Amino acid sequence: MNNNGESKRLHDRAVRVIPGGVDSPVRAFQAVGGNPIFIDRGEGAFLFDVEGRTYIDFCMSWGPLILGHSHPEVVNAVKCAVDSGLTFGAPCRAEVELAEFITSKVGFVEKIRFVSSGTEAVMSAVRVARGFTGREEIVKFDGCYHGHADHLLVKAGSGLATFGTPSSAGVPNDFAKHTLVAELDSEDSVRELFDRHGADIAAVIIEPIPANCGLLVQRPDFLKYLRQITKDFGSLLIFDEVITGFRVGWGGASEMYDIAPDLVTYGKVIGGGMPVGAFGGRGEIMDKLAPDGPVYQAGTLSGNPVAMAAGLATLGVMQREGIFSRLEEFGAYFETALQRDERASRYSVARVGSILWLYRQKQKPTRASQIQSEGIDMYNHAHRGLLDRGIYLPPSGYEVMFTSSAHTLDQLDLAADVLSSQAC
Ligand SMILES: *Cc1c(COP(=O)(O)O)cnc(C)c1O
């Protein structure tokens, strides 16, 4: 149905001037078929496309919109900020307030610096980790996404404990060779890397709740093991909480698992829908950054007053409304609803708070390599039909769904029913 309308016309124009017609590849509908839907506006839990169709949104701009689309207080805060100027290239009050807010909520974050994307946050955190330790190697995990910086676009080859190979064209081997790839949920794979390279490893970086390749919830003991082994070898532990920060609770995954990493990265929620990322951690590490230290890091629009205002307003509403208990309650309700129907139970649901993932296999996967394509294929096939019935899911079975405080139980029920009927 959507192949002939205004979205199709816009997509045809887009592909002539924008590669693939999209500014981020995940937005293309390659996995699910058809053309991407062009969006006109969003409100609460709803998206409205350029043809006036309405969808209940479970992509929520990939995570930032924890209060739903166009929350009036966030929109108003942005409008007020805009009236005073778009950017100053000089410090402003809002960045101090946002930094104070975050450091007051997350104990181990003594200092924080703002950037304009999650990619930048991770890139900078890794740089400061290398600068602080004087070491070059980093360890990442197969299936974890940390933005598109060269040295982090590395997936696991078949061999553990081998040097990474680039998974993107355009990344020189020399850039990627300092990235070691381990398996999630495997102490052995991490141990092997430390046995061979321990003295050279600057940092281990992980999404403590990996949510970019399905939702691969880890054993708390595994995360604790990472804390211990990095300590033993004088390496840093970096939690990439660009998705989970201020999404699963005030202290993110680190609070949930009671593990203090040395550095953490944020994005998505803390920008309230504006381009914001941040990295922070122990003061002695962060003090290595220029202008106080030798690790250079900068940004024309970093700490941008309009973006900071959106973040502050979002966190302010979250605090006032105490939204985490509601997100948990509604998330649990949705999880149950998705599985209550005999037919729908063909999907299983992995969930942490308001992050949900549909999969279809007996054993809940904990590693990227364990994900079976059957469930992914089923999801991808169902996607178009779900759109036709007003349910907007992320356009790939490897992506997680998000709920927001704007979703109602009625909407979750409806979506669960539609998903059930579509799963047959
Ligand atoms: C989204 C994401 C990033 C990258 O953030 P961008 O703002 O897209 O650059 C990094 N790490 C994780 C865990 C993410 O989910």
Short mmCIF file of C-alpha atoms and ligand atoms in Angstrom, two decimals:
data_model
loop_
_atom_site.label_atom_id
_atom_site.label_comp_id
_atom_site.label_asym_id
_atom_site.label_seq_id
_atom_site.Cartn_x
_atom_site.Cartn_y
_atom_site.Cartn_z
CA MET A 1 0.00 0.00 0.00
CA ASN A 2 2.73 2.44 0.85
CA ASN A 3 4.54 1.81 -2.37
CA ASN A 4 2.57 4.25 -4.49
CA GLY A 5 1.97 7.23 -2.29
CA GLU A 6 3.80 10.28 -1.15
CA SER A 7 6.41 8.27 0.79
CA LYS A 8 7.31 6.49 -2.43
CA ARG A 9 7.58 9.79 -4.32
CA LEU A 10 9.81 11.27 -1.62
CA HIS A 11 11.91 8.11 -1.52
CA ASP A 12 12.36 8.26 -5.30
CA ARG A 13 13.59 11.84 -4.96
CA ALA A 14 15.77 10.95 -1.99
CA VAL A 15 17.66 8.11 -3.66
CA ARG A 16 18.78 10.47 -6.40
CA VAL A 17 20.53 12.79 -3.99
CA ILE A 18 21.09 10.81 -0.76
CA PRO A 19 22.82 7.39 -0.83
CA GLY A 20 20.10 4.79 -0.40
CA GLY A 21 17.70 7.63 0.19
CA VAL A 22 18.53 7.70 3.92
CA ASP A 23 20.94 9.49 6.22
CA SER A 24 21.38 6.45 8.43
CA PRO A 25 21.30 2.94 6.94
CA VAL A 26 19.04 1.47 9.63
CA ARG A 27 16.23 3.69 8.36
CA ALA A 28 16.14 1.98 5.00
CA PHE A 29 13.65 -0.86 4.74
CA GLN A 30 16.09 -3.27 3.12
CA ALA A 31 15.57 -6.02 5.69
CA VAL A 32 11.80 -5.78 5.66
CA GLY A 33 11.17 -4.86 2.03
CA GLY A 34 9.41 -1.89 0.50
CA ASN A 35 10.27 1.76 0.94
CA PRO A 36 10.74 3.66 4.15
CA ILE A 37 7.74 5.58 5.40
CA PHE A 38 8.34 9.34 5.41
CA ILE A 39 7.20 10.93 8.63
CA ASP A 40 5.43 14.22 8.89
CA ARG A 41 5.12 14.56 12.64
CA GLY A 42 5.02 12.72 15.94
CA GLU A 43 2.90 13.18 19.01
CA GLY A 44 2.96 11.07 22.16
CA ALA A 45 3.15 7.42 21.12
CA PHE A 46 2.07 8.22 17.56
CA LEU A 47 3.80 8.84 14.27
CA PHE A 48 1.94 10.45 11.37
CA ASP A 49 3.26 9.84 7.89
CA VAL A 50 3.20 12.19 4.94
CA GLU A 51 -0.03 10.63 3.75
CA GLY A 52 -1.73 11.23 7.06
CA ARG A 53 -1.61 7.62 8.24
CA THR A 54 -1.18 7.08 11.96
CA TYR A 55 1.07 4.53 13.62
CA ILE A 56 1.70 3.50 17.21
CA ASP A 57 5.46 3.91 17.34
CA PHE A 58 7.75 1.34 18.96
CA CYS A 59 10.95 2.66 17.42
CA MET A 60 10.78 6.01 19.19
CA SER A 61 13.64 7.46 17.17
CA TRP A 62 15.78 4.48 18.30
CA GLY A 63 15.67 5.38 21.98
CA PRO A 64 15.76 9.10 22.78
CA LEU A 65 12.01 9.68 23.10
CA ILE A 66 11.41 8.26 26.57
CA LEU A 67 8.57 10.77 27.09
CA GLY A 68 7.08 10.16 23.66
CA HIS A 69 7.08 12.47 20.65
CA SER A 70 6.79 16.23 21.07
CA HIS A 71 6.36 16.29 24.82
CA PRO A 72 4.95 19.79 25.43
CA GLU A 73 7.45 20.69 28.15
CA VAL A 74 10.41 19.57 26.09
CA VAL A 75 9.16 21.40 23.01
CA ASN A 76 8.56 24.50 25.09
CA ALA A 77 12.03 24.38 26.63
CA VAL A 78 13.52 24.17 23.16
CA LYS A 79 11.45 27.12 21.95
CA CYS A 80 12.55 29.22 24.92
CA ALA A 81 16.19 28.31 24.35
CA VAL A 82 15.95 29.12 20.65
CA ASP A 83 14.71 32.59 21.48
CA SER A 84 18.04 33.27 23.18
CA GLY A 85 20.22 32.00 20.36
CA LEU A 86 21.11 28.74 18.69
CA THR A 87 24.75 28.39 19.61
CA PHE A 88 27.36 30.59 21.25
CA GLY A 89 30.65 28.72 20.98
CA ALA A 90 31.09 29.74 24.60
CA PRO A 91 29.98 28.15 27.86
CA CYS A 92 26.33 28.44 28.88
CA ARG A 93 24.35 27.79 32.04
CA ALA A 94 22.40 24.80 30.70
CA GLU A 95 25.48 22.63 30.16
CA VAL A 96 26.56 23.15 33.77
CA GLU A 97 23.08 22.26 34.96
CA LEU A 98 22.90 19.11 32.85
CA ALA A 99 26.38 18.07 33.98
CA GLU A 100 25.41 18.65 37.61
CA PHE A 101 22.20 16.70 37.17
CA ILE A 102 23.95 13.69 35.67
CA THR A 103 26.81 13.64 38.13
CA SER A 104 24.31 13.88 40.99
CA LYS A 105 22.45 10.83 39.71
CA VAL A 106 25.39 8.60 38.84
CA GLY A 107 27.87 8.21 41.69
CA PHE A 108 30.98 7.23 39.78
CA VAL A 109 30.61 10.02 37.21
CA GLU A 110 32.64 12.81 38.77
CA LYS A 111 33.13 14.71 35.55
CA ILE A 112 31.37 14.64 32.24
CA ARG A 113 31.79 16.26 28.85
CA PHE A 114 29.09 16.80 26.24
CA VAL A 115 29.38 16.07 22.55
CA SER A 116 26.81 15.87 19.77
CA SER A 117 26.33 12.13 19.22
CA GLY A 118 26.83 8.73 20.80
CA THR A 119 29.52 7.98 18.23
CA GLU A 120 31.51 10.99 19.35
CA ALA A 121 31.02 10.07 23.00
CA VAL A 122 32.44 6.58 22.53
CA MET A 123 35.26 7.75 20.28
CA SER A 124 36.28 10.31 22.90
CA ALA A 125 35.94 7.90 25.83
CA VAL A 126 38.23 5.42 24.10
CA ARG A 127 40.73 8.16 23.34
CA VAL A 128 40.86 9.35 26.93
CA ALA A 129 41.17 5.73 28.11
CA ARG A 130 44.17 5.31 25.86
CA GLY A 131 45.62 8.62 26.95
CA PHE A 132 45.17 7.80 30.61
CA THR A 133 46.64 4.31 30.49
CA GLY A 134 49.26 4.96 27.83
CA ARG A 135 48.10 1.73 26.15
CA GLU A 136 46.73 1.09 22.68
CA GLU A 137 44.57 -2.05 22.59
CA ILE A 138 40.89 -2.09 23.32
CA VAL A 139 38.53 -5.03 23.76
CA LYS A 140 35.00 -4.96 22.38
CA PHE A 141 32.37 -7.65 22.04
CA ASP A 142 30.84 -9.31 19.02
CA GLY A 143 27.37 -7.85 18.56
CA CYS A 144 27.92 -4.64 20.50
CA TYR A 145 27.54 -1.41 18.57
CA HIS A 146 29.45 1.65 19.69
CA GLY A 147 28.78 4.07 16.89
CA HIS A 148 30.63 4.29 13.61
CA ALA A 149 34.13 5.41 14.57
CA ASP A 150 36.69 3.54 12.46
CA HIS A 151 38.27 1.41 15.14
CA LEU A 152 34.92 0.37 16.61
CA LEU A 153 33.38 -0.87 13.36
CA VAL A 154 34.94 -4.22 13.96
CA LYS A 155 33.01 -7.43 14.35
CA ALA A 156 34.30 -10.73 15.64
CA GLY A 157 35.86 -12.99 13.10
CA SER A 158 35.67 -16.68 13.76
CA GLY A 159 38.74 -16.68 15.92
CA LEU A 160 38.70 -15.17 19.36
CA ALA A 161 41.86 -13.65 20.66
CA THR A 162 42.81 -12.61 17.17
CA PHE A 163 43.20 -9.08 15.98
CA GLY A 164 40.02 -7.62 14.60
CA THR A 165 39.37 -7.14 10.93
CA PRO A 166 37.33 -4.20 9.72
CA SER A 167 33.69 -4.93 9.06
CA SER A 168 33.30 -1.79 7.00
CA ALA A 169 35.06 -0.96 3.77
CA GLY A 170 37.09 2.20 4.13
CA VAL A 171 38.62 1.27 7.46
CA PRO A 172 42.33 0.57 7.08
CA ASN A 173 43.54 -2.61 8.76
CA ASP A 174 46.01 -0.50 10.66
CA PHE A 175 43.17 1.40 12.32
CA ALA A 176 41.32 -1.72 13.34
CA LYS A 177 44.20 -3.86 14.47
CA HIS A 178 44.17 -2.45 17.98
CA THR A 179 40.60 -3.61 18.47
CA LEU A 180 40.36 -7.07 20.01
CA VAL A 181 37.02 -8.82 19.80
CA ALA A 182 35.64 -11.08 22.52
CA GLU A 183 32.40 -13.05 22.86
CA LEU A 184 29.64 -11.85 25.10
CA ASP A 185 28.78 -14.12 28.02
CA SER A 186 32.19 -15.78 27.85
CA GLU A 187 34.75 -15.22 30.58
CA ASP A 188 37.09 -17.54 28.66
CA SER A 189 37.20 -15.37 25.57
CA VAL A 190 38.04 -12.32 27.67
CA ARG A 191 40.59 -14.21 29.75
CA GLU A 192 42.36 -15.38 26.59
CA LEU A 193 42.73 -11.82 25.32
CA PHE A 194 44.09 -10.65 28.65
CA ASP A 195 46.47 -13.58 28.87
CA ARG A 196 47.98 -12.59 25.57
CA HIS A 197 47.67 -8.80 25.55
CA GLY A 198 46.78 -7.80 29.12
CA ALA A 199 49.55 -5.27 29.63
CA ASP A 200 48.59 -3.47 26.41
CA ILE A 201 44.85 -3.30 26.91
CA ALA A 202 43.71 0.26 27.59
CA ALA A 203 40.06 -0.57 28.02
CA VAL A 204 37.27 -3.06 27.71
CA ILE A 205 34.16 -1.49 26.23
CA ILE A 206 30.75 -3.13 26.41
CA GLU A 207 27.08 -2.30 26.22
CA PRO A 208 26.26 -3.68 29.67
CA ILE A 209 22.80 -4.49 28.32
CA PRO A 210 23.63 -5.19 24.66
CA ALA A 211 20.70 -3.82 22.65
CA ASN A 212 22.03 -3.40 19.14
CA CYS A 213 21.91 -7.03 18.05
CA GLY A 214 18.71 -8.19 19.61
CA LEU A 215 18.68 -7.78 23.38
CA LEU A 216 21.45 -9.99 24.69
CA VAL A 217 21.01 -9.72 28.44
CA GLN A 218 24.19 -10.73 30.23
CA ARG A 219 24.80 -12.60 33.47
CA PRO A 220 25.63 -10.16 36.27
CA ASP A 221 28.61 -12.37 37.08
CA PHE A 222 30.00 -11.87 33.60
CA LEU A 223 29.87 -8.10 33.96
CA LYS A 224 31.44 -8.36 37.42
CA TYR A 225 34.18 -10.48 35.90
CA LEU A 226 34.92 -7.66 33.43
CA ARG A 227 35.17 -5.22 36.34
CA GLN A 228 37.59 -7.52 38.13
CA ILE A 229 39.87 -8.45 35.25
CA THR A 230 40.22 -4.86 34.06
CA LYS A 231 41.16 -3.86 37.60
CA ASP A 232 43.68 -6.70 37.86
CA PHE A 233 45.40 -5.67 34.64
CA GLY A 234 45.23 -1.89 35.13
CA SER A 235 42.82 -1.48 32.20
CA LEU A 236 39.72 0.67 32.24
CA LEU A 237 36.15 -0.56 31.97
CA ILE A 238 33.89 1.52 29.73
CA PHE A 239 30.13 1.02 29.84
CA ASP A 240 28.47 2.22 26.66
CA GLU A 241 25.11 3.31 28.03
CA VAL A 242 24.04 5.36 25.04
CA ILE A 243 20.80 3.34 25.01
CA THR A 244 20.51 2.24 28.64
CA GLY A 245 21.63 5.44 30.37
CA PHE A 246 18.58 7.14 31.93
CA ARG A 247 16.43 4.51 30.17
CA VAL A 248 16.59 1.59 32.62
CA GLY A 249 16.86 3.80 35.71
CA TRP A 250 18.69 6.90 36.89
CA GLY A 251 21.97 5.05 37.23
CA GLY A 252 21.52 3.00 34.07
CA ALA A 253 22.86 -0.52 33.83
CA SER A 254 25.75 0.26 36.15
CA GLU A 255 23.31 0.87 38.98
CA MET A 256 21.19 -2.10 37.99
CA TYR A 257 24.18 -4.43 38.24
CA ASP A 258 25.89 -2.43 40.98
CA ILE A 259 29.08 -2.10 38.97
CA ALA A 260 30.99 1.16 38.69
CA PRO A 261 32.87 1.34 35.39
CA ASP A 262 35.74 3.82 35.00
CA LEU A 263 34.06 5.61 32.12
CA VAL A 264 30.55 5.71 30.74
CA THR A 265 29.02 7.04 27.55
CA TYR A 266 25.55 8.50 27.14
CA GLY A 267 23.42 9.72 24.27
CA LYS A 268 19.82 9.27 23.14
CA VAL A 269 17.70 9.94 26.28
CA ILE A 270 19.93 12.69 27.71
CA GLY A 271 19.35 14.77 24.58
CA GLY A 272 15.57 14.41 24.67
CA GLY A 273 15.52 14.12 20.87
CA MET A 274 18.25 16.67 20.14
CA PRO A 275 21.79 15.67 19.08
CA VAL A 276 23.57 15.08 22.39
CA GLY A 277 26.13 12.59 23.59
CA ALA A 278 28.31 12.61 26.67
CA PHE A 279 31.14 10.73 28.26
CA GLY A 280 32.17 10.85 31.87
CA GLY A 281 33.74 9.02 34.76
CA ARG A 282 36.43 9.31 37.37
CA GLY A 283 37.84 12.80 37.71
CA GLU A 284 41.47 11.76 37.41
CA ILE A 285 40.72 10.16 34.04
CA MET A 286 38.57 12.98 32.70
CA ASP A 287 41.21 15.51 33.76
CA LYS A 288 43.46 14.09 31.05
CA LEU A 289 41.30 15.96 28.55
CA ALA A 290 42.36 19.24 26.99
CA PRO A 291 42.61 22.00 28.14
CA ASP A 292 43.81 20.51 31.47
CA GLY A 293 45.47 17.45 29.98
CA PRO A 294 47.10 16.15 26.81
CA VAL A 295 44.10 14.29 25.29
CA TYR A 296 42.53 16.51 22.64
CA GLN A 297 38.78 16.50 22.17
CA ALA A 298 36.54 19.29 20.90
CA GLY A 299 33.27 20.21 19.22
CA THR A 300 31.81 23.36 17.64
CA LEU A 301 28.31 22.53 18.86
CA SER A 302 29.20 20.55 22.02
CA GLY A 303 27.04 21.59 24.97
CA ASN A 304 24.75 23.39 22.56
CA PRO A 305 22.22 25.48 24.53
CA VAL A 306 19.16 24.27 22.62
CA ALA A 307 20.16 20.61 22.89
CA MET A 308 21.01 21.01 26.59
CA ALA A 309 17.59 22.57 27.19
CA ALA A 310 15.88 19.56 25.60
CA GLY A 311 17.92 17.19 27.78
CA LEU A 312 17.27 19.12 30.96
CA ALA A 313 13.55 19.36 30.27
CA THR A 314 13.34 15.63 29.53
CA LEU A 315 15.18 14.62 32.68
CA GLY A 316 13.16 17.13 34.68
CA VAL A 317 9.85 15.64 33.58
CA MET A 318 11.17 12.13 34.20
CA GLN A 319 12.13 13.10 37.73
CA ARG A 320 8.87 14.83 38.53
CA GLU A 321 6.76 12.00 37.20
CA GLY A 322 8.99 9.22 38.54
CA ILE A 323 8.62 7.47 35.23
CA PHE A 324 10.79 4.41 35.78
CA SER A 325 8.22 2.47 37.79
CA ARG A 326 5.60 3.19 35.13
CA LEU A 327 7.97 2.16 32.33
CA GLU A 328 8.70 -1.10 34.14
CA GLU A 329 5.02 -1.78 34.85
CA PHE A 330 3.92 -1.06 31.29
CA GLY A 331 6.89 -2.91 29.83
CA ALA A 332 5.98 -5.99 31.87
CA TYR A 333 2.36 -5.64 30.78
CA PHE A 334 3.38 -5.47 27.12
CA GLU A 335 5.69 -8.46 27.52
CA THR A 336 2.83 -10.52 28.95
CA ALA A 337 0.38 -9.27 26.34
CA LEU A 338 2.72 -10.22 23.52
CA GLN A 339 2.90 -13.77 24.82
CA ARG A 340 -0.67 -14.29 26.06
CA ASP A 341 -2.00 -15.42 22.73
CA GLU A 342 -1.18 -18.96 21.70
CA ARG A 343 -0.22 -17.75 18.22
CA ALA A 344 1.78 -14.78 19.44
CA SER A 345 3.76 -17.03 21.71
CA ARG A 346 5.57 -18.02 18.58
CA TYR A 347 7.62 -15.02 19.60
CA SER A 348 9.42 -14.90 22.89
CA VAL A 349 10.19 -11.56 24.43
CA ALA A 350 13.45 -10.41 25.95
CA ARG A 351 12.91 -7.31 28.03
CA VAL A 352 14.68 -4.89 30.32
CA GLY A 353 12.27 -2.21 31.47
CA SER A 354 11.00 -0.38 28.40
CA ILE A 355 13.39 -2.12 25.98
CA LEU A 356 11.88 -5.18 24.32
CA TRP A 357 13.03 -7.61 21.68
CA LEU A 358 11.06 -10.32 19.88
CA TYR A 359 12.93 -13.52 19.17
CA ARG A 360 12.01 -17.03 18.26
CA GLN A 361 14.16 -19.83 19.57
CA LYS A 362 14.16 -22.11 22.58
CA GLN A 363 17.17 -20.70 24.31
CA LYS A 364 17.29 -16.96 24.90
CA PRO A 365 20.47 -15.86 23.14
CA THR A 366 23.26 -14.18 25.09
CA ARG A 367 25.71 -13.88 22.17
CA ALA A 368 25.35 -12.49 18.68
CA SER A 369 26.39 -15.83 17.21
CA GLN A 370 23.49 -17.60 18.93
CA ILE A 371 20.77 -15.61 17.20
CA GLN A 372 18.87 -17.85 14.80
CA SER A 373 17.66 -16.35 11.58
CA GLU A 374 14.20 -17.94 11.74
CA GLY A 375 12.85 -15.41 14.22
CA ILE A 376 14.51 -12.54 12.40
CA ASP A 377 12.96 -13.67 9.11
CA MET A 378 9.54 -13.99 10.68
CA TYR A 379 9.73 -10.50 12.12
CA ASN A 380 10.93 -9.04 8.84
CA HIS A 381 8.11 -10.70 6.92
CA ALA A 382 5.53 -9.44 9.37
CA HIS A 383 6.80 -5.84 9.31
CA ARG A 384 4.92 -4.53 6.28
CA GLY A 385 1.63 -6.04 7.41
CA LEU A 386 2.08 -4.43 10.80
CA LEU A 387 2.63 -1.04 9.17
CA ASP A 388 -0.56 -1.53 7.21
CA ARG A 389 -2.32 -2.04 10.51
CA GLY A 390 -0.81 0.99 12.15
CA ILE A 391 2.06 -0.48 14.13
CA TYR A 392 5.50 1.01 13.47
CA LEU A 393 8.32 -1.31 14.53
CA PRO A 394 12.03 -0.81 13.88
CA PRO A 395 12.68 -2.09 10.34
CA SER A 396 14.88 -5.05 11.28
CA GLY A 397 14.45 -8.08 13.49
CA TYR A 398 17.83 -7.37 15.06
CA GLU A 399 16.58 -4.09 16.49
CA VAL A 400 14.88 -3.62 19.83
CA MET A 401 11.55 -1.92 20.45
CA PHE A 402 11.09 0.95 22.88
CA THR A 403 8.07 2.03 24.84
CA SER A 404 7.73 5.50 26.34
CA SER A 405 5.80 7.09 29.15
CA ALA A 406 3.33 8.25 26.49
CA HIS A 407 2.25 4.71 25.58
CA THR A 408 -1.03 3.62 27.16
CA LEU A 409 -2.15 0.13 28.15
CA ASP A 410 -4.79 0.26 25.41
CA GLN A 411 -2.15 0.94 22.80
CA LEU A 412 0.03 -1.88 24.11
CA ASP A 413 -2.95 -4.26 24.04
CA LEU A 414 -3.80 -3.26 20.50
CA ALA A 415 -0.21 -3.66 19.32
CA ALA A 416 0.06 -7.06 21.02
CA ASP A 417 -3.15 -8.23 19.33
CA VAL A 418 -2.03 -7.05 15.92
CA LEU A 419 1.38 -8.66 16.38
CA SER A 420 -0.28 -11.92 17.41
CA SER A 421 -2.52 -12.07 14.40
CA GLN A 422 0.37 -11.17 12.13
CA ALA A 423 2.62 -13.86 13.53
CA CYS A 424 0.55 -16.68 12.02
C1 LIG B 1 23.07 4.63 19.21
C2 LIG B 1 24.32 4.08 19.85
C3 LIG B 1 25.58 4.65 19.63
C4 LIG B 1 25.81 5.73 18.61
O1 LIG B 1 25.12 6.89 18.88
P1 LIG B 1 24.86 7.94 17.68
O2 LIG B 1 24.22 9.08 18.36
O3 LIG B 1 23.98 7.22 16.70
O4 LIG B 1 26.17 8.27 17.09
C5 LIG B 1 26.64 4.19 20.36
N1 LIG B 1 26.50 3.20 21.25
C6 LIG B 1 25.31 2.60 21.48
C7 LIG B 1 25.19 1.54 22.50
C8 LIG B 1 24.19 3.02 20.77
O5 LIG B 1 23.03 2.40 20.95
#
